[in-house]
Amino acid sequence: MTQSRSNSSKPAIISEEQQTNTHTNTNTESIETLAEKPEKEPELMVKKRVPDWLNNSMLSSPAPVVSPPSKSRSQSPPPPSSSHHDLLASYTSKSSSVYSYNSSTVIQPPVPIPPPTFIRPEPPTKPARTPRTDFRDPLTRSSDSDNDISSSVEDASRQTNLIQALSRKIINMRELRRLASEGIPDSAGIRSTVWKLLLAYLPCDKALWSSELAKKRSQYNQFKEDFLMNPSEITRKLEDSASLQNGENTSEGKGLLPRSEIPHGEHPLSLGKTSVWNQFFQDTEIIDQIDRDVKRTHPDIDFFCGDSASSKANQDSLRNILMVYAKLNPGIRYVQGMNEILAPLFYVFKNDPDEDYSRNAEADTFFCFVELLSGIRDNFVQQLDNSVVGIRSTILKLSLLLKEHDEELWRHLDITTKVNPQFYAFRWITLLLTQEFIFTDSLHIWDTLLSDPEGPQETLLRVCCAMLILVRRRLLAGDFTANLKLLQSYPSTTNISHLLYVANKLRSHHHP
């Protein structure tokens, strides 16, 4: 969410620590004056490296008096205003994901220098977090309810504008992208429809929606029948089809197939490349990997990992989508972490108040997942890590972006403390920030990511750069260990509206 989600005045471009400390000083301070500068750094050089717009006093204002934020990173979401309430009510903490880094095992390498070769990090499990009872961001709390009232008014205004944009016979995608980038309210199923449009699953012409949805959903059901059916069922289906063509009666002796009639290529012990049984056994390993990852997707949210029948059904849907994708994309198949990209899409579509959309959420999610992954799939291909389109190249772009906008911070991280960006940015980029913030905040970030007509990656890099700038004071004061620990466990209480505002400012001040 961008500027429109905050108060009517422009939010200050300040770090999270400044927002909690500026109430003791009535005079506004810039980021540069609050940051501790390295010793013997010439004053003119420092000012040159800090972007002018970050030091503009017009963009700084005293923050309200706040209570110190809790050490816990987990928060409970606000009561939803739609049918999502029952599903969100049980969500009390941020996901503990297996794709997070364990700071105790990586923050003290033997030699604290960037590795000579790129090593794809293994994502160990995050430590469990204590749930919070207050959802409101500590950086935006005040003694009264003015902020809450302002936020509610802005949400209502955005909802009205989005409903109006969606009511047109031909959707104006440029307008829709602009509105969605400002944040989509968590109500009325608006996000579900908007995301499908942003991912080109729904056409701009509303008259075509019904036929396109019917065609796509039928196609997905055919994929499931082709790829997820048990080999014995496939063999039986082939035999029944052959019998019908020969005019034979298949009602008698059903279920009994003489050994002589079993085709050699379809025998369970066949090693033929075209054998469905041989392919089934080859897929066992990837099936097991998908099953393990699905079961530990957002374990603190009942929607994904509860004991109810609906939770089990949701896991089955995630498993089906990932299996079909793996079968259709043998070059990449399934890579650990794809389940985290899939989860927000399925969650949003399944919670659509429209019963038809909710019932067909699995099919709709599959095609949107394919579209989303098409723009970032190279990050999951290990063979491309060192290529110009691989994850290493993407991380380098983030480093250069930080150098362009805040050279002092870049120099401190890259040269002074030698914190290699791959130690923290790998997870940020590959998982689209799904593990850095509470789940509902991740959805708001995705509103902005999906609104970029060029794809989410460039916007994602700006958001990642803004994340570094917002904690620059702590980073400039920290050493290798402190900085790596902070970036691998980024403050989940960050004001998302402010974060996206800073990211948008980076776009306007970018000099290609």
Coordinates of N, CA, C and O in Angstrom, one line a residue, residues 17 38 98 100 134 137 154 159 164 191 210 225 229 260 283 285 301 303 310 347 379 415 439 469 485:
E17 N 13.4 2.8 13.8 CA 13.9 3.2 15.1 C 13.6 4.7 15.3 O 13.3 5.1 16.4
P38 N 30.3 6.6 10.1 CA 31.6 6.0 10.4 C 32.7 7.1 10.7 O 32.6 8.2 10.3
V98 N 10.0 -23.3 7.1 CA 11.2 -24.1 6.9 C 12.2 -23.4 6.0 O 13.3 -23.8 5.8
S100 N 13.3 -20.3 6.3 CA 13.9 -19.2 7.0 C 15.3 -19.7 7.4 O 15.6 -20.8 7.6
D134 N -2.0 -7.6 20.0 CA -2.4 -6.3 19.4 C -1.9 -6.3 18.0 O -0.7 -6.4 17.7
D137 N 0.2 -1.6 14.3 CA 1.6 -1.5 14.1 C 2.2 -0.6 15.2 O 1.7 0.5 15.4
E154 N -10.1 5.7 4.4 CA -9.3 5.4 3.2 C -9.6 4.1 2.6 O -9.7 3.9 1.4
Q159 N -12.1 1.0 -1.7 CA -13.1 -0.1 -2.0 C -14.1 0.4 -3.0 O -14.4 -0.2 -4.0
Q164 N -16.1 0.4 -8.5 CA -16.5 1.2 -9.7 C -15.6 0.8 -10.9 O -16.2 0.6 -12.0
R191 N -10.1 -8.4 -3.7 CA -8.7 -8.8 -4.0 C -8.7 -10.1 -4.9 O -7.8 -10.2 -5.9
S210 N -17.2 -15.7 -18.3 CA -17.9 -16.9 -18.1 C -17.3 -18.0 -19.0 O -17.0 -19.1 -18.5
E225 N -6.8 -35.4 -14.3 CA -7.2 -36.8 -14.7 C -6.0 -37.4 -15.4 O -5.7 -38.6 -15.2
M229 N -4.0 -39.5 -11.8 CA -4.7 -40.8 -11.7 C -3.7 -41.9 -11.4 O -2.6 -41.9 -11.9
S260 N -2.3 -62.2 -19.6 CA -2.0 -62.1 -21.0 C -2.5 -60.9 -21.7 O -2.0 -60.5 -22.8
D283 N 8.2 -40.5 -9.9 CA 7.6 -39.3 -9.3 C 7.5 -39.4 -7.8 O 7.1 -38.4 -7.1
E285 N 9.6 -39.6 -5.3 CA 10.4 -38.7 -4.6 C 9.9 -37.2 -4.5 O 9.8 -36.6 -3.5
I301 N -1.6 -21.2 10.8 CA -2.8 -20.8 10.3 C -3.7 -22.0 10.0 O -3.3 -22.9 9.3
F303 N -6.3 -22.4 8.3 CA -6.7 -22.6 6.9 C -5.8 -23.6 6.2 O -6.2 -24.4 5.4
S310 N -11.9 -29.1 6.2 CA -11.6 -28.1 5.2 C -10.1 -27.8 5.1 O -9.6 -27.6 4.0
Y347 N -5.2 -18.9 -0.8 CA -5.9 -18.4 0.3 C -6.9 -17.3 -0.1 O -8.0 -17.3 0.3
N379 N 14.7 -17.8 -10.7 CA 15.3 -17.8 -9.4 C 15.3 -19.2 -8.7 O 16.0 -19.4 -7.8
I415 N 31.3 -3.4 2.4 CA 32.8 -3.2 2.6 C 33.2 -3.3 4.0 O 34.1 -4.0 4.4
F439 N 1.2 -12.6 7.7 CA 0.5 -13.1 6.5 C -0.3 -12.0 5.8 O -0.2 -11.8 4.6
I469 N 16.8 0.6 3.9 CA 16.8 2.0 4.3 C 16.1 2.3 5.6 O 16.5 3.1 6.4
K485 N 21.9 -10.8 11.8 CA 20.8 -11.2 12.6 C 19.6 -10.4 12.3 O 18.4 -10.9 12.2

